[in-house]
Amino acid sequence: MSRMHQAWAEALQRGEQRRHRMAQRLPSWRTRPRRRALVALWLPVPLALIVLTLTLDWDNPVTSLVYLAVLAVWYPFWLVLRVLTTASAEAIVALLDEREVEVRNRLSFVSLSVLSTANLLIVFYLIFNHDDPLIAIRTAYLLIACILLAASVPTALLAWRMPDDDPEDLENPDRPADRAGNDEGGISA
Amino acid sequence: MSPIRRGEDQPIHNRLRVLRAEHGMSRGQLAQAVEVNPQTIGALERGDHYPSLDLAFRLCEVFGLPVEAVFNREPFAPLSNQIYHQGEQS
């Protein structure tokens, strides 16, 4: 095995271990109502960033600090949502199985749509406000807000859709099954 | 979820949960055997996800059964009923 292949295999193993650890974190938060509550709390943050960018006076040096403060609120929300979704919406394909890849692809499409629409709106904003002397700085911050929104949409959507974690999914595979299913029939799809 | 593009969504029923119980396997163990995440086994058992042909073959290999014994378009009758009625007929 070449050094590159070995390094890749090690990186994948580390990634799998990281996801496994993530799946064990915040067990009491891994329920649908809590995930949804967190998404509902997260959503106003990127929207606030967009509104602030469009309304604040960018000549004032405090403005950037206000923007950074809101940005600082966005980051922990996104981190917790990533933990609660085991980063399935953002992990590389090699770390996911076929179901997760299917879900990730659907979410990525939504993210791409959000980003494309936001970019188009920003282009129109630039065209209609080309004589604004602060348009460059305002658009730069607007782009950051839109990129952050699009980047976190897959994780937020997944968190919204995910059902409660099933404790049986978190059982240690190295331990023999301690509960035998008693359904005799097949499972309806 | 069915992978078809349009048209009538036809269900795929499976017997994974009962086979897993029969073999004394946890979801994690079955997931490890077919190299997927345990949540995917749960999704298959609930019918939230239809497996690819590759995954279906892998699952059947674990139980040493043909595909039609594990997956079917028609709902499976309970195994206990089948065995009981077989005994009655013979």
PDB file of C-alpha atoms in Angstrom:
ATOM      1  CA  MET A   1       0.000   0.000   0.000  1.00  0.00           C
ATOM      2  CA  SER A   2       1.399   3.390  -0.958  1.00  0.00           C
ATOM      3  CA  ARG A   3       1.907   6.060   1.670  1.00  0.00           C
ATOM      4  CA  MET A   4      -0.936   8.080   0.207  1.00  0.00           C
ATOM      5  CA  HIS A   5      -3.367   5.167   0.427  1.00  0.00           C
ATOM      6  CA  GLN A   6      -2.246   4.456   3.971  1.00  0.00           C
ATOM      7  CA  ALA A   7      -2.696   8.097   4.978  1.00  0.00           C
ATOM      8  CA  TRP A   8      -6.175   8.080   3.401  1.00  0.00           C
ATOM      9  CA  ALA A   9      -7.127   4.856   5.210  1.00  0.00           C
ATOM     10  CA  GLU A  10      -5.938   6.330   8.508  1.00  0.00           C
ATOM     11  CA  ALA A  11      -7.842   9.555   7.884  1.00  0.00           C
ATOM     12  CA  LEU A  12     -11.004   7.544   7.183  1.00  0.00           C
ATOM     13  CA  GLN A  13     -10.523   5.530  10.346  1.00  0.00           C
ATOM     14  CA  ARG A  14     -10.110   8.724  12.360  1.00  0.00           C
ATOM     15  CA  GLY A  15     -13.218  10.144  10.701  1.00  0.00           C
ATOM     16  CA  GLU A  16     -15.223   7.037  11.598  1.00  0.00           C
ATOM     17  CA  GLN A  17     -14.031   7.178  15.190  1.00  0.00           C
ATOM     18  CA  ARG A  18     -14.924  10.867  15.362  1.00  0.00           C
ATOM     19  CA  ARG A  19     -18.442  10.174  14.061  1.00  0.00           C
ATOM     20  CA  HIS A  20     -18.828   7.275  16.483  1.00  0.00           C
ATOM     21  CA  ARG A  21     -17.865   9.532  19.401  1.00  0.00           C
ATOM     22  CA  MET A  22     -20.199  12.239  18.096  1.00  0.00           C
ATOM     23  CA  ALA A  23     -23.099   9.754  18.041  1.00  0.00           C
ATOM     24  CA  GLN A  24     -22.648   9.179  21.791  1.00  0.00           C
ATOM     25  CA  ARG A  25     -22.585  12.871  22.731  1.00  0.00           C
ATOM     26  CA  LEU A  26     -25.509  14.861  24.179  1.00  0.00           C
ATOM     27  CA  PRO A  27     -27.760  11.772  24.522  1.00  0.00           C
ATOM     28  CA  SER A  28     -30.604  13.698  26.159  1.00  0.00           C
ATOM     29  CA  TRP A  29     -30.680  16.147  23.215  1.00  0.00           C
ATOM     30  CA  ARG A  30     -31.012  13.470  20.554  1.00  0.00           C
ATOM     31  CA  THR A  31     -34.778  13.715  20.323  1.00  0.00           C
ATOM     32  CA  ARG A  32     -36.838  15.249  17.543  1.00  0.00           C
ATOM     33  CA  PRO A  33     -38.429  18.028  19.696  1.00  0.00           C
ATOM     34  CA  ARG A  34     -35.034  19.145  21.028  1.00  0.00           C
ATOM     35  CA  ARG A  35     -33.393  19.053  17.610  1.00  0.00           C
ATOM     36  CA  ARG A  36     -36.276  21.054  16.174  1.00  0.00           C
ATOM     37  CA  ALA A  37     -36.140  23.574  19.014  1.00  0.00           C
ATOM     38  CA  LEU A  38     -32.469  24.108  18.294  1.00  0.00           C
ATOM     39  CA  VAL A  39     -33.121  24.597  14.575  1.00  0.00           C
ATOM     40  CA  ALA A  40     -35.854  27.131  15.421  1.00  0.00           C
ATOM     41  CA  LEU A  41     -33.368  28.996  17.607  1.00  0.00           C
ATOM     42  CA  TRP A  42     -30.635  28.796  14.963  1.00  0.00           C
ATOM     43  CA  LEU A  43     -32.645  30.040  11.977  1.00  0.00           C
ATOM     44  CA  PRO A  44     -32.994  33.701  13.096  1.00  0.00           C
ATOM     45  CA  VAL A  45     -29.209  34.009  13.411  1.00  0.00           C
ATOM     46  CA  PRO A  46     -28.216  33.836   9.714  1.00  0.00           C
ATOM     47  CA  LEU A  47     -31.345  35.827   8.840  1.00  0.00           C
ATOM     48  CA  ALA A  48     -30.309  38.473  11.374  1.00  0.00           C
ATOM     49  CA  LEU A  49     -26.869  38.569   9.762  1.00  0.00           C
ATOM     50  CA  ILE A  50     -28.458  39.301   6.371  1.00  0.00           C
ATOM     51  CA  VAL A  51     -30.756  41.993   7.775  1.00  0.00           C
ATOM     52  CA  LEU A  52     -27.889  43.601   9.707  1.00  0.00           C
ATOM     53  CA  THR A  53     -25.716  43.662   6.610  1.00  0.00           C
ATOM     54  CA  LEU A  54     -28.378  45.499   4.660  1.00  0.00           C
ATOM     55  CA  THR A  55     -29.383  47.962   7.366  1.00  0.00           C
ATOM     56  CA  LEU A  56     -26.292  48.835   9.404  1.00  0.00           C
ATOM     57  CA  ASP A  57     -24.075  51.832   8.770  1.00  0.00           C
ATOM     58  CA  TRP A  58     -20.808  50.276   7.609  1.00  0.00           C
ATOM     59  CA  ASP A  59     -18.940  53.601   8.085  1.00  0.00           C
ATOM     60  CA  ASN A  60     -19.224  53.013  11.823  1.00  0.00           C
ATOM     61  CA  PRO A  61     -16.426  50.716  13.158  1.00  0.00           C
ATOM     62  CA  VAL A  62     -18.820  49.250  15.768  1.00  0.00           C
ATOM     63  CA  THR A  63     -20.862  47.710  12.965  1.00  0.00           C
ATOM     64  CA  SER A  64     -18.261  45.055  12.246  1.00  0.00           C
ATOM     65  CA  LEU A  65     -18.190  44.145  15.928  1.00  0.00           C
ATOM     66  CA  VAL A  66     -21.973  43.743  15.998  1.00  0.00           C
ATOM     67  CA  TYR A  67     -21.725  41.535  12.919  1.00  0.00           C
ATOM     68  CA  LEU A  68     -18.961  39.431  14.480  1.00  0.00           C
ATOM     69  CA  ALA A  69     -20.973  39.105  17.697  1.00  0.00           C
ATOM     70  CA  VAL A  70     -23.945  37.660  15.778  1.00  0.00           C
ATOM     71  CA  LEU A  71     -21.532  35.419  13.881  1.00  0.00           C
ATOM     72  CA  ALA A  72     -20.213  34.162  17.218  1.00  0.00           C
ATOM     73  CA  VAL A  73     -23.775  33.147  18.150  1.00  0.00           C
ATOM     74  CA  TRP A  74     -24.177  31.204  14.878  1.00  0.00           C
ATOM     75  CA  TYR A  75     -21.091  29.039  15.402  1.00  0.00           C
ATOM     76  CA  PRO A  76     -22.051  27.155  18.626  1.00  0.00           C
ATOM     77  CA  PHE A  77     -25.542  26.494  17.247  1.00  0.00           C
ATOM     78  CA  TRP A  78     -24.040  24.973  14.124  1.00  0.00           C
ATOM     79  CA  LEU A  79     -21.572  22.894  16.181  1.00  0.00           C
ATOM     80  CA  VAL A  80     -24.320  21.442  18.377  1.00  0.00           C
ATOM     81  CA  LEU A  81     -26.524  20.709  15.353  1.00  0.00           C
ATOM     82  CA  ARG A  82     -23.582  18.894  13.743  1.00  0.00           C
ATOM     83  CA  VAL A  83     -23.149  16.749  16.859  1.00  0.00           C
ATOM     84  CA  LEU A  84     -26.881  15.972  16.991  1.00  0.00           C
ATOM     85  CA  THR A  85     -26.883  14.882  13.334  1.00  0.00           C
ATOM     86  CA  THR A  86     -23.498  13.104  13.640  1.00  0.00           C
ATOM     87  CA  ALA A  87     -22.309  15.404  10.829  1.00  0.00           C
ATOM     88  CA  SER A  88     -24.112  13.187   8.311  1.00  0.00           C
ATOM     89  CA  ALA A  89     -25.015  16.158   6.127  1.00  0.00           C
ATOM     90  CA  GLU A  90     -21.390  17.195   5.706  1.00  0.00           C
ATOM     91  CA  ALA A  91     -19.286  14.053   6.034  1.00  0.00           C
ATOM     92  CA  ILE A  92     -17.372  12.761   3.030  1.00  0.00           C
ATOM     93  CA  VAL A  93     -19.020   9.970   1.037  1.00  0.00           C
ATOM     94  CA  ALA A  94     -16.427   7.388   2.126  1.00  0.00           C
ATOM     95  CA  LEU A  95     -17.683   7.729   5.713  1.00  0.00           C
ATOM     96  CA  LEU A  96     -21.350   7.272   4.843  1.00  0.00           C
ATOM     97  CA  ASP A  97     -23.426   4.285   3.826  1.00  0.00           C
ATOM     98  CA  GLU A  98     -25.908   4.209   0.934  1.00  0.00           C
ATOM     99  CA  ARG A  99     -28.856   5.603   2.913  1.00  0.00           C
ATOM    100  CA  GLU A 100     -26.800   8.440   4.355  1.00  0.00           C
ATOM    101  CA  VAL A 101     -25.342   9.277   0.937  1.00  0.00           C
ATOM    102  CA  GLU A 102     -28.872   9.426  -0.488  1.00  0.00           C
ATOM    103  CA  VAL A 103     -29.982  11.785   2.303  1.00  0.00           C
ATOM    104  CA  ARG A 104     -26.818  13.883   1.977  1.00  0.00           C
ATOM    105  CA  ASN A 105     -27.320  14.261  -1.771  1.00  0.00           C
ATOM    106  CA  ARG A 106     -30.873  15.498  -1.301  1.00  0.00           C
ATOM    107  CA  LEU A 107     -29.755  17.995   1.354  1.00  0.00           C
ATOM    108  CA  SER A 108     -26.822  19.189  -0.752  1.00  0.00           C
ATOM    109  CA  PHE A 109     -29.233  19.958  -3.567  1.00  0.00           C
ATOM    110  CA  VAL A 110     -31.274  22.165  -1.216  1.00  0.00           C
ATOM    111  CA  SER A 111     -28.101  23.905  -0.087  1.00  0.00           C
ATOM    112  CA  LEU A 112     -27.014  24.502  -3.676  1.00  0.00           C
ATOM    113  CA  SER A 113     -30.443  25.927  -4.508  1.00  0.00           C
ATOM    114  CA  VAL A 114     -30.279  28.295  -1.518  1.00  0.00           C
ATOM    115  CA  LEU A 115     -26.786  29.429  -2.493  1.00  0.00           C
ATOM    116  CA  SER A 116     -27.661  29.924  -6.171  1.00  0.00           C
ATOM    117  CA  THR A 117     -30.763  31.948  -5.330  1.00  0.00           C
ATOM    118  CA  ALA A 118     -28.873  34.027  -2.767  1.00  0.00           C
ATOM    119  CA  ASN A 119     -26.097  34.731  -5.270  1.00  0.00           C
ATOM    120  CA  LEU A 120     -28.608  35.799  -7.872  1.00  0.00           C
ATOM    121  CA  LEU A 121     -30.279  38.168  -5.396  1.00  0.00           C
ATOM    122  CA  ILE A 122     -26.884  39.589  -4.449  1.00  0.00           C
ATOM    123  CA  VAL A 123     -26.098  40.254  -8.124  1.00  0.00           C
ATOM    124  CA  PHE A 124     -29.377  42.179  -8.482  1.00  0.00           C
ATOM    125  CA  TYR A 125     -28.612  44.021  -5.241  1.00  0.00           C
ATOM    126  CA  LEU A 126     -25.231  45.037  -6.674  1.00  0.00           C
ATOM    127  CA  ILE A 127     -26.775  46.191  -9.945  1.00  0.00           C
ATOM    128  CA  PHE A 128     -29.425  48.339  -8.270  1.00  0.00           C
ATOM    129  CA  ASN A 129     -27.055  49.808  -5.651  1.00  0.00           C
ATOM    130  CA  HIS A 130     -23.934  50.309  -7.744  1.00  0.00           C
ATOM    131  CA  ASP A 131     -23.646  53.967  -6.762  1.00  0.00           C
ATOM    132  CA  ASP A 132     -23.514  53.195  -3.004  1.00  0.00           C
ATOM    133  CA  PRO A 133     -19.932  53.963  -1.871  1.00  0.00           C
ATOM    134  CA  LEU A 134     -20.115  51.155   0.733  1.00  0.00           C
ATOM    135  CA  ILE A 135     -21.472  48.538  -1.635  1.00  0.00           C
ATOM    136  CA  ALA A 136     -18.242  46.502  -1.690  1.00  0.00           C
ATOM    137  CA  ILE A 137     -18.020  46.005   2.083  1.00  0.00           C
ATOM    138  CA  ARG A 138     -21.780  45.516   2.423  1.00  0.00           C
ATOM    139  CA  THR A 139     -21.831  42.867  -0.311  1.00  0.00           C
ATOM    140  CA  ALA A 140     -18.815  41.092   1.138  1.00  0.00           C
ATOM    141  CA  TYR A 141     -20.546  40.707   4.505  1.00  0.00           C
ATOM    142  CA  LEU A 142     -23.782  39.774   2.754  1.00  0.00           C
ATOM    143  CA  LEU A 143     -21.950  37.019   0.871  1.00  0.00           C
ATOM    144  CA  ILE A 144     -20.493  35.686   4.111  1.00  0.00           C
ATOM    145  CA  ALA A 145     -23.976  35.540   5.651  1.00  0.00           C
ATOM    146  CA  CYS A 146     -25.442  33.782   2.593  1.00  0.00           C
ATOM    147  CA  ILE A 147     -22.586  31.278   2.396  1.00  0.00           C
ATOM    148  CA  LEU A 148     -22.979  30.482   6.099  1.00  0.00           C
ATOM    149  CA  LEU A 149     -26.731  30.084   5.655  1.00  0.00           C
ATOM    150  CA  ALA A 150     -26.306  27.749   2.663  1.00  0.00           C
ATOM    151  CA  ALA A 151     -23.530  25.815   4.395  1.00  0.00           C
ATOM    152  CA  SER A 152     -25.606  25.150   7.491  1.00  0.00           C
ATOM    153  CA  VAL A 153     -28.937  24.486   5.753  1.00  0.00           C
ATOM    154  CA  PRO A 154     -28.197  20.739   5.171  1.00  0.00           C
ATOM    155  CA  THR A 155     -27.363  20.155   8.826  1.00  0.00           C
ATOM    156  CA  ALA A 156     -30.355  22.190  10.008  1.00  0.00           C
ATOM    157  CA  LEU A 157     -32.752  20.400   7.639  1.00  0.00           C
ATOM    158  CA  LEU A 158     -31.417  17.018   8.672  1.00  0.00           C
ATOM    159  CA  ALA A 159     -31.778  17.949  12.345  1.00  0.00           C
ATOM    160  CA  TRP A 160     -35.367  19.000  11.662  1.00  0.00           C
ATOM    161  CA  ARG A 161     -36.233  15.748   9.864  1.00  0.00           C
ATOM    162  CA  MET A 162     -34.391  13.223  12.017  1.00  0.00           C
ATOM    163  CA  PRO A 163     -36.544  11.052  14.272  1.00  0.00           C
ATOM    164  CA  ASP A 164     -35.658  10.351  17.901  1.00  0.00           C
ATOM    165  CA  ASP A 165     -32.557   8.209  18.214  1.00  0.00           C
ATOM    166  CA  ASP A 166     -33.423   4.547  18.729  1.00  0.00           C
ATOM    167  CA  PRO A 167     -31.426   3.186  21.705  1.00  0.00           C
ATOM    168  CA  GLU A 168     -31.103  -0.127  19.856  1.00  0.00           C
ATOM    169  CA  ASP A 169     -29.050   1.645  17.156  1.00  0.00           C
ATOM    170  CA  LEU A 170     -26.544   2.737  19.778  1.00  0.00           C
ATOM    171  CA  GLU A 171     -25.966  -0.724  21.261  1.00  0.00           C
ATOM    172  CA  ASN A 172     -22.386  -1.910  21.184  1.00  0.00           C
ATOM    173  CA  PRO A 173     -22.006  -4.320  18.225  1.00  0.00           C
ATOM    174  CA  ASP A 174     -19.319  -6.277  20.102  1.00  0.00           C
ATOM    175  CA  ARG A 175     -21.862  -7.244  22.764  1.00  0.00           C
ATOM    176  CA  PRO A 176     -24.268 -10.105  22.015  1.00  0.00           C
ATOM    177  CA  ALA A 177     -27.840  -9.060  21.364  1.00  0.00           C
ATOM    178  CA  ASP A 178     -29.543  -8.707  24.688  1.00  0.00           C
ATOM    179  CA  ARG A 179     -33.010  -8.306  23.346  1.00  0.00           C
ATOM    180  CA  ALA A 180     -34.576 -10.627  20.875  1.00  0.00           C
ATOM    181  CA  GLY A 181     -37.180  -9.089  18.619  1.00  0.00           C
ATOM    182  CA  ASN A 182     -40.509 -10.765  18.919  1.00  0.00           C
ATOM    183  CA  ASP A 183     -42.124  -9.738  15.675  1.00  0.00           C
ATOM    184  CA  GLU A 184     -42.893 -12.721  13.645  1.00  0.00           C
ATOM    185  CA  GLY A 185     -44.121 -11.058  10.531  1.00  0.00           C
ATOM    186  CA  GLY A 186     -42.235  -9.116   7.928  1.00  0.00           C
ATOM    187  CA  ILE A 187     -41.974  -5.413   8.240  1.00  0.00           C
ATOM    188  CA  SER A 188     -44.132  -3.412   5.937  1.00  0.00           C
ATOM    189  CA  ALA A 189     -42.340  -0.810   3.888  1.00  0.00           C
TER     190      ALA A 189
ATOM    191  CA  MET B   1     -38.025   5.256   0.170  1.00  0.00           C
ATOM    192  CA  SER B   2     -38.442   3.859  -3.305  1.00  0.00           C
ATOM    193  CA  PRO B   3     -35.693   4.836  -5.767  1.00  0.00           C
ATOM    194  CA  ILE B   4     -38.074   5.027  -8.737  1.00  0.00           C
ATOM    195  CA  ARG B   5     -38.603   8.383 -10.419  1.00  0.00           C
ATOM    196  CA  ARG B   6     -42.339   8.383 -10.838  1.00  0.00           C
ATOM    197  CA  GLY B   7     -45.281   6.068 -10.927  1.00  0.00           C
ATOM    198  CA  GLU B   8     -46.817   3.958  -8.246  1.00  0.00           C
ATOM    199  CA  ASP B   9     -44.622   3.432  -5.203  1.00  0.00           C
ATOM    200  CA  GLN B  10     -44.515  -0.331  -4.664  1.00  0.00           C
ATOM    201  CA  PRO B  11     -43.473  -1.465  -1.209  1.00  0.00           C
ATOM    202  CA  ILE B  12     -40.638  -3.872  -0.449  1.00  0.00           C
ATOM    203  CA  HIS B  13     -41.362  -5.861   2.678  1.00  0.00           C
ATOM    204  CA  ASN B  14     -38.555  -7.523   4.564  1.00  0.00           C
ATOM    205  CA  ARG B  15     -37.979 -10.018   7.313  1.00  0.00           C
ATOM    206  CA  LEU B  16     -34.816  -8.495   8.715  1.00  0.00           C
ATOM    207  CA  ARG B  17     -36.007  -7.932  12.259  1.00  0.00           C
ATOM    208  CA  VAL B  18     -37.228 -11.479  12.769  1.00  0.00           C
ATOM    209  CA  LEU B  19     -34.140 -12.998  11.120  1.00  0.00           C
ATOM    210  CA  ARG B  20     -31.890 -10.834  13.241  1.00  0.00           C
ATOM    211  CA  ALA B  21     -33.710 -11.948  16.387  1.00  0.00           C
ATOM    212  CA  GLU B  22     -33.516 -15.581  15.282  1.00  0.00           C
ATOM    213  CA  HIS B  23     -29.748 -15.278  14.872  1.00  0.00           C
ATOM    214  CA  GLY B  24     -29.399 -13.362  18.150  1.00  0.00           C
ATOM    215  CA  MET B  25     -27.864 -10.381  16.424  1.00  0.00           C
ATOM    216  CA  SER B  26     -28.103  -6.782  17.487  1.00  0.00           C
ATOM    217  CA  ARG B  27     -28.576  -4.055  14.884  1.00  0.00           C
ATOM    218  CA  GLY B  28     -24.987  -3.048  15.460  1.00  0.00           C
ATOM    219  CA  GLN B  29     -23.733  -6.566  14.723  1.00  0.00           C
ATOM    220  CA  LEU B  30     -25.760  -6.877  11.543  1.00  0.00           C
ATOM    221  CA  ALA B  31     -24.661  -3.388  10.526  1.00  0.00           C
ATOM    222  CA  GLN B  32     -21.048  -4.368  11.106  1.00  0.00           C
ATOM    223  CA  ALA B  33     -21.485  -7.538   9.029  1.00  0.00           C
ATOM    224  CA  VAL B  34     -22.801  -5.629   6.011  1.00  0.00           C
ATOM    225  CA  GLU B  35     -20.725  -2.473   6.606  1.00  0.00           C
ATOM    226  CA  VAL B  36     -23.469   0.072   7.124  1.00  0.00           C
ATOM    227  CA  ASN B  37     -24.471   2.179  10.117  1.00  0.00           C
ATOM    228  CA  PRO B  38     -26.885   0.652  12.661  1.00  0.00           C
ATOM    229  CA  GLN B  39     -29.381   3.444  11.903  1.00  0.00           C
ATOM    230  CA  THR B  40     -29.600   2.111   8.352  1.00  0.00           C
ATOM    231  CA  ILE B  41     -30.576  -1.344   9.616  1.00  0.00           C
ATOM    232  CA  GLY B  42     -33.241   0.378  11.724  1.00  0.00           C
ATOM    233  CA  ALA B  43     -34.456   2.318   8.667  1.00  0.00           C
ATOM    234  CA  LEU B  44     -34.613  -0.921   6.640  1.00  0.00           C
ATOM    235  CA  GLU B  45     -36.571  -2.673   9.382  1.00  0.00           C
ATOM    236  CA  ARG B  46     -39.033   0.196   9.624  1.00  0.00           C
ATOM    237  CA  GLY B  47     -39.341   0.348   5.835  1.00  0.00           C
ATOM    238  CA  ASP B  48     -37.976   3.895   5.703  1.00  0.00           C
ATOM    239  CA  HIS B  49     -35.259   2.838   3.275  1.00  0.00           C
ATOM    240  CA  TYR B  50     -35.151   0.303   0.454  1.00  0.00           C
ATOM    241  CA  PRO B  51     -31.752  -1.365   0.058  1.00  0.00           C
ATOM    242  CA  SER B  52     -29.655  -1.359  -3.075  1.00  0.00           C
ATOM    243  CA  LEU B  53     -29.222  -4.728  -4.760  1.00  0.00           C
ATOM    244  CA  ASP B  54     -25.698  -4.892  -3.358  1.00  0.00           C
ATOM    245  CA  LEU B  55     -26.873  -4.319   0.221  1.00  0.00           C
ATOM    246  CA  ALA B  56     -29.774  -6.763  -0.232  1.00  0.00           C
ATOM    247  CA  PHE B  57     -27.332  -9.488  -1.355  1.00  0.00           C
ATOM    248  CA  ARG B  58     -25.016  -8.733   1.558  1.00  0.00           C
ATOM    249  CA  LEU B  59     -27.877  -9.042   4.040  1.00  0.00           C
ATOM    250  CA  CYS B  60     -29.026 -12.317   2.485  1.00  0.00           C
ATOM    251  CA  GLU B  61     -25.475 -13.684   2.670  1.00  0.00           C
ATOM    252  CA  VAL B  62     -25.402 -13.021   6.418  1.00  0.00           C
ATOM    253  CA  PHE B  63     -28.506 -15.149   6.929  1.00  0.00           C
ATOM    254  CA  GLY B  64     -27.637 -17.670   4.202  1.00  0.00           C
ATOM    255  CA  LEU B  65     -30.987 -17.170   2.508  1.00  0.00           C
ATOM    256  CA  PRO B  66     -32.093 -16.313  -1.027  1.00  0.00           C
ATOM    257  CA  VAL B  67     -33.257 -12.740  -1.668  1.00  0.00           C
ATOM    258  CA  GLU B  68     -36.943 -13.740  -1.950  1.00  0.00           C
ATOM    259  CA  ALA B  69     -36.809 -15.241   1.556  1.00  0.00           C
ATOM    260  CA  VAL B  70     -35.749 -11.906   3.020  1.00  0.00           C
ATOM    261  CA  PHE B  71     -37.378  -9.336   0.707  1.00  0.00           C
ATOM    262  CA  ASN B  72     -40.742  -9.532  -0.973  1.00  0.00           C
ATOM    263  CA  ARG B  73     -43.370  -7.338  -2.631  1.00  0.00           C
ATOM    264  CA  GLU B  74     -46.037  -9.032  -0.515  1.00  0.00           C
ATOM    265  CA  PRO B  75     -46.140  -8.800   3.286  1.00  0.00           C
ATOM    266  CA  PHE B  76     -44.638 -11.836   5.004  1.00  0.00           C
ATOM    267  CA  ALA B  77     -46.966 -14.018   7.042  1.00  0.00           C
ATOM    268  CA  PRO B  78     -45.788 -14.523  10.636  1.00  0.00           C
ATOM    269  CA  LEU B  79     -43.278 -17.403  10.813  1.00  0.00           C
ATOM    270  CA  SER B  80     -45.167 -18.994  13.726  1.00  0.00           C
ATOM    271  CA  ASN B  81     -48.322 -19.195  11.585  1.00  0.00           C
ATOM    272  CA  GLN B  82     -46.416 -20.768   8.710  1.00  0.00           C
ATOM    273  CA  ILE B  83     -44.786 -23.385  10.921  1.00  0.00           C
ATOM    274  CA  TYR B  84     -48.033 -24.174  12.770  1.00  0.00           C
ATOM    275  CA  HIS B  85     -50.035 -24.582   9.563  1.00  0.00           C
ATOM    276  CA  GLN B  86     -47.271 -26.695   8.005  1.00  0.00           C
ATOM    277  CA  GLY B  87     -47.551 -29.036  10.992  1.00  0.00           C
ATOM    278  CA  GLU B  88     -51.325 -29.190  10.569  1.00  0.00           C
ATOM    279  CA  GLN B  89     -51.038 -30.097   6.871  1.00  0.00           C
ATOM    280  CA  SER B  90     -48.477 -32.902   7.339  1.00  0.00           C
TER     281      SER B  90
END
